[in-house]
XYZ file of C-alpha atoms in Angstrom:
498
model
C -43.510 58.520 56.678
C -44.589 60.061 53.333
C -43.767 57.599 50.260
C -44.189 58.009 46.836
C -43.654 54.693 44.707
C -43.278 54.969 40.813
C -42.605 52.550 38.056
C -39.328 54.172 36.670
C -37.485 57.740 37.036
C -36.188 58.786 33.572
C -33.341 61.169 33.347
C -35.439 62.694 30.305
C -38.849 62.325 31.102
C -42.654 63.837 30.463
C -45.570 64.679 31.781
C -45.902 62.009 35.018
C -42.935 62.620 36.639
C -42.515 65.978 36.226
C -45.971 66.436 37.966
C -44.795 63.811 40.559
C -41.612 65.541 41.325
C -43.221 69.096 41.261
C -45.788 67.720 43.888
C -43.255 66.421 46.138
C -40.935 69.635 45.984
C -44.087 71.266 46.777
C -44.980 69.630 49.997
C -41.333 69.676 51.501
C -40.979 73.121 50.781
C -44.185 74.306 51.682
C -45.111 71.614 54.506
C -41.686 70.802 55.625
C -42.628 66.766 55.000
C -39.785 65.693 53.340
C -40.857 62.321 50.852
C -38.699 58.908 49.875
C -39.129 57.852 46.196
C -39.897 54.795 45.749
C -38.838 52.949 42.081
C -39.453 49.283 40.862
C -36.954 49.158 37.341
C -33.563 48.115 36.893
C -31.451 51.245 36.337
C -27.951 50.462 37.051
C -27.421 54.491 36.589
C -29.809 55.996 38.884
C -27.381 57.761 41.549
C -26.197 59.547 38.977
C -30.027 60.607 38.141
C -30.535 61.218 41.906
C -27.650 63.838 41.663
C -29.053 65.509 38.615
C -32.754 65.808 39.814
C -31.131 67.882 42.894
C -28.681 69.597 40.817
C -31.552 70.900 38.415
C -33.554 72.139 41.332
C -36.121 69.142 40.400
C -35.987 68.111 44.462
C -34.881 69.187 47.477
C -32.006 67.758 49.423
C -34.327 66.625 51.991
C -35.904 64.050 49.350
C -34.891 60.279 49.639
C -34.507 57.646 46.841
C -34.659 54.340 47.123
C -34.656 51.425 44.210
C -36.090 47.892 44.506
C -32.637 46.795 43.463
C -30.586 48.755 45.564
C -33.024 47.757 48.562
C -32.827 44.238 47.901
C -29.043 44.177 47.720
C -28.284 46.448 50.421
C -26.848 48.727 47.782
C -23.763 46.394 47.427
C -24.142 46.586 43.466
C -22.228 50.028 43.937
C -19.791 48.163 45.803
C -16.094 48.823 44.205
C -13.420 47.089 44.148
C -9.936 48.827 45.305
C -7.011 48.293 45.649
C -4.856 46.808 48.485
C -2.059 49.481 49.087
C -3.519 52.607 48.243
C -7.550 51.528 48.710
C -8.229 53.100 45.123
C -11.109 51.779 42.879
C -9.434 49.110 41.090
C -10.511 49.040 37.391
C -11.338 46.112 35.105
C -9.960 46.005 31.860
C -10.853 44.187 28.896
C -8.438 44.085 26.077
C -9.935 45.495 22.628
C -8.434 42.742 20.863
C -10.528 39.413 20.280
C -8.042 36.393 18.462
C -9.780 35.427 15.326
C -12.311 38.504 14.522
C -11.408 41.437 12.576
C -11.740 44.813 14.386
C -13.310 47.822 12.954
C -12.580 51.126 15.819
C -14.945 54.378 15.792
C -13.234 56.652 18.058
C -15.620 59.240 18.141
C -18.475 57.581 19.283
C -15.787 55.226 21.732
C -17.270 51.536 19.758
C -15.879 48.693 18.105
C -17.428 46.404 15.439
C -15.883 43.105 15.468
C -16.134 40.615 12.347
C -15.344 37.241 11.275
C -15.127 36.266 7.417
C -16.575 39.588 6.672
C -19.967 39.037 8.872
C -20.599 41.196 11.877
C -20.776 38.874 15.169
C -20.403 41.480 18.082
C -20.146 44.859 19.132
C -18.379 46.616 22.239
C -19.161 50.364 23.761
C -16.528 51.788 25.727
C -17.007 54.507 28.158
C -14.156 56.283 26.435
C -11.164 55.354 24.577
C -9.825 53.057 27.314
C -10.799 50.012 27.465
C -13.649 49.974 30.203
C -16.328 48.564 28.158
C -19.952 49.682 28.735
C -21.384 46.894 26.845
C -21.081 44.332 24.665
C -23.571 42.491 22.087
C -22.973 39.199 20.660
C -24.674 39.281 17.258
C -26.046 36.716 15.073
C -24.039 36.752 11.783
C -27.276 34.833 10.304
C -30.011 37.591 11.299
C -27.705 40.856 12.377
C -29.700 40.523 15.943
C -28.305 40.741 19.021
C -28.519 37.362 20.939
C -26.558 38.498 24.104
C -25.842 41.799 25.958
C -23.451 41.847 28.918
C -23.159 46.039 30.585
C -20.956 46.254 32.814
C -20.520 49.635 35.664
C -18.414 52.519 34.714
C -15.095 50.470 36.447
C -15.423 47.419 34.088
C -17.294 45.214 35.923
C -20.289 42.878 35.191
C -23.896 43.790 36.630
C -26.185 42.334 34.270
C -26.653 39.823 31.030
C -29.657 39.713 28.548
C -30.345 36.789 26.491
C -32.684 37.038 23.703
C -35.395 34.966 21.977
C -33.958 33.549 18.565
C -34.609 35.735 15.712
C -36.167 38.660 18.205
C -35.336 41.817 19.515
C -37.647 40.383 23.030
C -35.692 39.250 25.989
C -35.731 35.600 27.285
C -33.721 36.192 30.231
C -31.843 38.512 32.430
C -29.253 38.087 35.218
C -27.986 40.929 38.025
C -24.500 40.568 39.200
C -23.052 41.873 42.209
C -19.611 43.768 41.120
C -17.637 40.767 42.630
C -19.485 38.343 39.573
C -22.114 37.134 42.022
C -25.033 36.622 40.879
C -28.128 38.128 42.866
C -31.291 37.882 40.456
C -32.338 36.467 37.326
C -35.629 36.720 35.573
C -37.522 35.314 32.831
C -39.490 36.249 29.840
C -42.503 35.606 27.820
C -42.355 35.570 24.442
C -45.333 37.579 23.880
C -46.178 41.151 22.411
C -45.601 42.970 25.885
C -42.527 40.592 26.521
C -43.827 40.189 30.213
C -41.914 38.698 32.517
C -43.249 35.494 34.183
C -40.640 34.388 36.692
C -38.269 35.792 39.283
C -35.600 34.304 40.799
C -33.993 35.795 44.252
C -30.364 34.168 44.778
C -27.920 34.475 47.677
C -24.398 32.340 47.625
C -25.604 30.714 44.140
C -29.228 29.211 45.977
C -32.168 30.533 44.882
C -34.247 31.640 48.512
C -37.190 33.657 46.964
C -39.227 33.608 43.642
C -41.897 35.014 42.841
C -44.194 34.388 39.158
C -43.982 38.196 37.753
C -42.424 41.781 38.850
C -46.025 42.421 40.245
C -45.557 39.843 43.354
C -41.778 40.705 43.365
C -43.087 45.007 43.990
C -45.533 43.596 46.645
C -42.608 41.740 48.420
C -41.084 44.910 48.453
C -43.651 47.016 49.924
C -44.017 44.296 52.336
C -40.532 44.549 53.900
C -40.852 48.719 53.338
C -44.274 50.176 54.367
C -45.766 49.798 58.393
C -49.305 50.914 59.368
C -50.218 53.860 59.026
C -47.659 55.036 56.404
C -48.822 57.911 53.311
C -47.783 56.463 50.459
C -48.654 58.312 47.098
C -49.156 55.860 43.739
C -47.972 57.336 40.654
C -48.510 54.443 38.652
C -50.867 52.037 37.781
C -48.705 49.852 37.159
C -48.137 49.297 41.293
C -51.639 49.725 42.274
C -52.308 45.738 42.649
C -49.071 45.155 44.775
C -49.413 48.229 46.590
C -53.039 47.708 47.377
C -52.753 44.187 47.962
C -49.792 44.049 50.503
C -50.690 43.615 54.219
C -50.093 46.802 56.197
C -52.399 49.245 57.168
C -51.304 52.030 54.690
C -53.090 55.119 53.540
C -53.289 54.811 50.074
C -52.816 57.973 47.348
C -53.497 56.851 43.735
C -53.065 59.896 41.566
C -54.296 59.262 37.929
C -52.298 61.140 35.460
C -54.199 60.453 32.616
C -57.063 59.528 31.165
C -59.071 55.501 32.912
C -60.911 55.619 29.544
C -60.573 53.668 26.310
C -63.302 54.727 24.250
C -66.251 53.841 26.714
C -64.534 50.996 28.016
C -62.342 51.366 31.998
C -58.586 50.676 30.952
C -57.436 48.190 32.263
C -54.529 49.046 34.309
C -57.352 50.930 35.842
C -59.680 48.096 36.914
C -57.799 46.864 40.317
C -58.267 50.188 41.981
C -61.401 51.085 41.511
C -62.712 47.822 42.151
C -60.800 47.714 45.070
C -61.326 51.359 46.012
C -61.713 50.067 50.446
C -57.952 50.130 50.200
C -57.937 53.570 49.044
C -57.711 56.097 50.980
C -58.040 59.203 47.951
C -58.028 58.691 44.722
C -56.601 62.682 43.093
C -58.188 63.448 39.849
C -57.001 66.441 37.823
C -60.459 67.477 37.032
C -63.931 67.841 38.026
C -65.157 65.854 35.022
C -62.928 62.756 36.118
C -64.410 62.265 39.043
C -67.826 62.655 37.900
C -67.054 59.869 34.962
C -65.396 57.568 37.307
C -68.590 57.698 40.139
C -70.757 57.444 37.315
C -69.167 53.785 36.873
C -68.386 52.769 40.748
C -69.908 53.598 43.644
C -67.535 55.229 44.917
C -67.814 58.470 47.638
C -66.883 62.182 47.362
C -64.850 61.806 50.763
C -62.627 59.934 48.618
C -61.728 61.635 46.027
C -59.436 65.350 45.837
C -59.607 67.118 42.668
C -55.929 68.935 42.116
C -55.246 69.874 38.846
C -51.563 70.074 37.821
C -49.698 73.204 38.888
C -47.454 76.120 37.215
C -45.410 78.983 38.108
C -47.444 82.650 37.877
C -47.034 83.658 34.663
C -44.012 85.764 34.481
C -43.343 88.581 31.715
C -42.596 87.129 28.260
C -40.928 88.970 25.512
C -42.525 87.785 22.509
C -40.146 89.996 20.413
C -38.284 87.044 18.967
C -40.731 84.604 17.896
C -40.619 82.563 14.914
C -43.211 81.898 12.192
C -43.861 78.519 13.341
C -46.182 76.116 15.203
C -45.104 73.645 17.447
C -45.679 70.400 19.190
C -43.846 68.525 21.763
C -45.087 65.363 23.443
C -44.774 61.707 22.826
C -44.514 60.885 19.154
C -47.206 57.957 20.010
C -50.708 56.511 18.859
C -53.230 58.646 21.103
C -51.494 61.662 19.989
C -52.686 60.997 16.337
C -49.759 62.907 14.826
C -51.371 62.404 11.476
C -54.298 64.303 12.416
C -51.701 67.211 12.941
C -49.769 66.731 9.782
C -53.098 66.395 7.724
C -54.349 69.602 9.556
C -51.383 71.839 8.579
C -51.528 70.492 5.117
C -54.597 71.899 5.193
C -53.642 75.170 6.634
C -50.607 75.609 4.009
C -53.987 75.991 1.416
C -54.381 79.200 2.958
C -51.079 80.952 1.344
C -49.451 81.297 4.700
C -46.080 79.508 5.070
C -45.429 79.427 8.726
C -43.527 76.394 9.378
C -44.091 72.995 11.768
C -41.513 71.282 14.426
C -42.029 68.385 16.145
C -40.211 67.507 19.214
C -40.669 63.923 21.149
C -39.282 60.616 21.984
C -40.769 57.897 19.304
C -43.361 55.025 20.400
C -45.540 52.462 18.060
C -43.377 53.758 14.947
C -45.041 57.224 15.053
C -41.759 58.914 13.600
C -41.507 56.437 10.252
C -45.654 57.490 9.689
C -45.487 60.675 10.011
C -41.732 61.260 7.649
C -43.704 58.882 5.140
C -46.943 61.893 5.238
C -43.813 64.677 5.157
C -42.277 62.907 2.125
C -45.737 62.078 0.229
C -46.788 65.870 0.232
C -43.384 67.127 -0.023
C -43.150 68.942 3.321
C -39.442 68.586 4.300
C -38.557 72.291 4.223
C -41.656 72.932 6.085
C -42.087 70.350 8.553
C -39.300 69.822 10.937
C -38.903 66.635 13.541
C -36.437 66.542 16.739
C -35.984 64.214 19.159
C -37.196 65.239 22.677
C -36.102 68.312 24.153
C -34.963 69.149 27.973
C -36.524 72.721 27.293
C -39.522 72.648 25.989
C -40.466 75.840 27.754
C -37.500 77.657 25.205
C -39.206 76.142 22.559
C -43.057 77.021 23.663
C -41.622 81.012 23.732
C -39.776 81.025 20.402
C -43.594 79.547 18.555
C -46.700 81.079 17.348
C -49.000 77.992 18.745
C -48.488 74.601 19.795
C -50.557 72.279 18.883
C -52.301 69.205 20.441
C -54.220 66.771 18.679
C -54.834 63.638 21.244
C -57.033 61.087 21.458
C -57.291 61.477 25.076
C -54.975 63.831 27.297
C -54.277 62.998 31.200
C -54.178 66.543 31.952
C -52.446 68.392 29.058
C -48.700 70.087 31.170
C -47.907 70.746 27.941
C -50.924 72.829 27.486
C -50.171 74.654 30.790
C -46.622 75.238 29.578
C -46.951 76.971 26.322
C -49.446 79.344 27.600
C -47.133 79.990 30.410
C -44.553 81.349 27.790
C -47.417 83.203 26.150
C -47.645 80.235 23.521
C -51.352 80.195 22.489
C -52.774 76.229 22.494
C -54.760 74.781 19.443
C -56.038 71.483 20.709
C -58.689 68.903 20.579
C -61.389 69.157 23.162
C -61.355 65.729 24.529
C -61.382 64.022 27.683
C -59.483 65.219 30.152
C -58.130 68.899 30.415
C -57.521 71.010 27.290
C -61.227 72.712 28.116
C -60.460 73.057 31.996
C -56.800 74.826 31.051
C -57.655 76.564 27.595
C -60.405 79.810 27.502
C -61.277 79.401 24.242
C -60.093 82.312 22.046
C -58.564 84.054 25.036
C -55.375 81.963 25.473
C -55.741 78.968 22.612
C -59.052 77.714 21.147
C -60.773 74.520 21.655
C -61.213 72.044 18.054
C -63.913 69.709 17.897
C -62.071 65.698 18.288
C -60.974 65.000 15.413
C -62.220 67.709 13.378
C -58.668 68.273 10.834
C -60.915 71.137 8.943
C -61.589 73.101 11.758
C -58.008 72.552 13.303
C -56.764 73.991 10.047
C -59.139 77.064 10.059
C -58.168 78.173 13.837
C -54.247 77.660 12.548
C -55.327 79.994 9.983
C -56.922 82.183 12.199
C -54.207 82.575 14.574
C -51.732 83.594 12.329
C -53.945 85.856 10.572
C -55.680 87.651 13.976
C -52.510 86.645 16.887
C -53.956 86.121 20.347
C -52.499 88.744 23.289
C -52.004 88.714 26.541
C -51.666 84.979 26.580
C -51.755 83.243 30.420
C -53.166 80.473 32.509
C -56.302 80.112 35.197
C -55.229 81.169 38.172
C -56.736 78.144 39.859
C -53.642 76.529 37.941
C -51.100 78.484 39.660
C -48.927 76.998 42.095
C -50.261 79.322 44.851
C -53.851 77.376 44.550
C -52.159 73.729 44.589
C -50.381 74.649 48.038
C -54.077 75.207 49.348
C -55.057 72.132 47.569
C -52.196 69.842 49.198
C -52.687 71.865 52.595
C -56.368 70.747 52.539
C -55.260 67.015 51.440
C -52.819 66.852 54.475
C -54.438 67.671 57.132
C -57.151 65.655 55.934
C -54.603 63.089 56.342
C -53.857 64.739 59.688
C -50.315 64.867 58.409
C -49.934 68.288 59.431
């Protein structure tokens, strides 16, 4: 059996799960080995995510998902009541009025703000207008924070409650509840900057059978009751190296880095228990050459072992470039390593030149990024110019429609994005750091290559590309999905899997 286990599937996500689901498409269409996803959050929704991965094309129907929850239940939490004489799901119904709090409806957005001598003390979601309720806060009238949240399934009833730290956004404590009000799990939080949990509680007809002191040991009890010997299972995340790599069966162990093991000089942490434990491994897949040579130059740790496989695109197809805009781009995480205020500086820069091509930014928001980089728009005046969206579902729309993207990392796993925009004939500006922009970009054939952290010469090769437009814009071919099926072809039968 071919496994893949992952921290978390997002409905909208990046670069790691694309790549993970693109891989796994790959080798059931190409290989006929069908895989079963394996995920370790709590996402009461994720049938519904199942449905929309196959209805996007994202997986085959031969893929499998499975969820630690779902698993340890014996998917019961989609259990629904119905009724007695026509078996119908029977729905739960709360009423929208509360006695003594003043109610304040928004139908549009399906909420209601309840309040008691003027002060705001909780706050329901509905589905729709009915009254199914999604989920409900109880809120501190002293600090406007939340202190409680109870969500509850799309027919009314209760599947899990978060409890808060006073005068914090962190949790203190979550319970799971089976749809008949039974209570399943329950874990506990520290009150520290990562909010890490540090205690899990298994429960069965209210007694508590299993616990285990974080969701580490709780993943490897999981893998312990899901893998036998000899098993393929393919580690997408760090995160589940130790309880992957620590459980007892005789697996063969995939750990495919996505990104970058480096902080500076320094190994990353999350890095640390594989490598050190790198007997348990059976390949660790780098994206690039330059990876692997970094990581043996810091363990001892064989060729045999390792499989360089970049990430993989379609052939470039024909792109009409006839309506592109006078604008650059970028679209990524809005977070630290991207230094977003390298970018901004950069095109502030670039504006110098008397050119007036515009900037949008597209991405999900992390350490605050968004606030620091409206604060740079607002100081230099920008806000015709500089545009910022939330994340798109099509970047590749956005890519075509662009003069260059640009990318201005710290560090880059592999760079998709990179890969992307050239695959719509999007040019790439980017810094040349560790790992991928140089192994994707030909410098000034399909993007050019910026020192790290040079703004001033960022700026210049904005200029330049505006001024003197790069043609015939398109990726390696060793990028193409045509080489990764000879890559994974190679990597199975090494694993005598075909």
């Amino acid at each position: 059996m071919i496994y893949t286990i992952t921290s978390t599937l997002p409905p909208s996500h990046g670069g790691r799960t694309q790549a993970l689901l693109r891989r796994i498409k790959l080798i059931d269409e190409e290989f006929n080995i069908p895989t079963k996803i394996l995920t370790t959050n709590y996402n009461r929704n994720y049938p519904n995510i199942y449905q929309t991965f196959l209805e996007d094309h994202k997986v085959t129907k031969n893929i499998e998902f499975e969820n630690i929850y779902e698993w340890l239940t014996n998917y019961k939490i989609y259990d629904v009541p119905k009724t007695k004489v026509f078996n119908k799901p029977k729905y739960n119904k709360i009423p929208k009025r509360i006695s003594g709090l003043k109610a304040k409806k928004n139908t549009q957005n399906h909420e209601i703000h309840y309040y008691q001598d003027n002060q705001l003390v909780r706050y329901r979601k509905y589905f729709n207008n009915n009254s199914i309720v999604h989920y409900e806060d109880i809120i501190s009238p002293e600090t406007g924070l939340k202190t409680k949240r109870s969500e509850y399934n799309s027919y009314g009833y209760l599947h899990r409650i978060i409890y808060y730290f006073e005068n914090s956004t962190k949790k203190s404590q979550e319970m799971m509840y089976y749809p008949n009000g039974e209570m399943y799990c329950e874990r506990h939080f520290k009150d520290n900057k990562k909010n890490s949990v540090n205690l899990v509680k298994l429960l069965k007809d209210g007694n508590v059978y299993q616990t285990f002191s974080n969701d580490k040991a709780f993943a490897q009890y999981y893998f312990e009751h899901k893998f036998k010997d000899g098993d393929i299972v393919f580690s997408d995340a760090r995160l589940l190296d130790d309880p992957l790599l620590a459980q007892s069966h005789q697996t063969r162990n995939i750990l495919v880095l996505h990104s970058s093991h480096l902080s500076g000089t320094q190994i990353k942490k999350s890095f640390k228990y594989a490598f050190e434990h790198k007997e348990h491994v059976e390949k660790f897949i780098v994206l690039t050459q330059q990876q692997k040579v970094d990581i043996q130059d810091m363990y001892p740790i064989p060729d045999k072992q390792f499989a360089v496989i970049p990430h993989f695109i379609e052939t470039n197809k024909s792109v009409d470039n006839e309506n592109v805009e006078d604008r650059f781009v970028f679209i990524g995480r809005f977070s630290k390593e991207k230094q977003l205020d390298h970018l901004l500086k950069a095109y502030i820069e670039f504006l110098k030149s008397g050119h007036q091509t515009k900037l949008a930014l597209y991405g999900r928001d992390e350490d605050n990024q968004k606030a620091m980089m409206q604060d740079i728009i607002d100081a230099n005046h920008l806000n015709n110019q500089v545009s910022i969206h939330k994340y798109t579902s099509s970047p590749l729309a956005e890519f075509k429609k662009s003069k260059a993207s640009l990318l201005t990392s710290s560090y880059e796993g592999f760079g998709l994005t990179i890969m992307e925009s050239i695959s719509m004939g999007c040019p790439v500006i980017s810094y040349d750091v560790r790992y991928g922009p140089n192994e994707i970009i030909d410098h000034a054939k399909n993007g050019y290559l910026v020192e790290a952290n040079n703004i001033n010469q960022l700026a210049n090769y904005m200029t330049q590309i505006i001024e003197q437009p790069l043609t015939n814009v398109e990726n390696n071919e060793k990028l193409y999905y045509s080489t990764a099926v000879k890559h994974y072809k190679q990597l199975l039968e090494e694993l005598k899997a075909i």
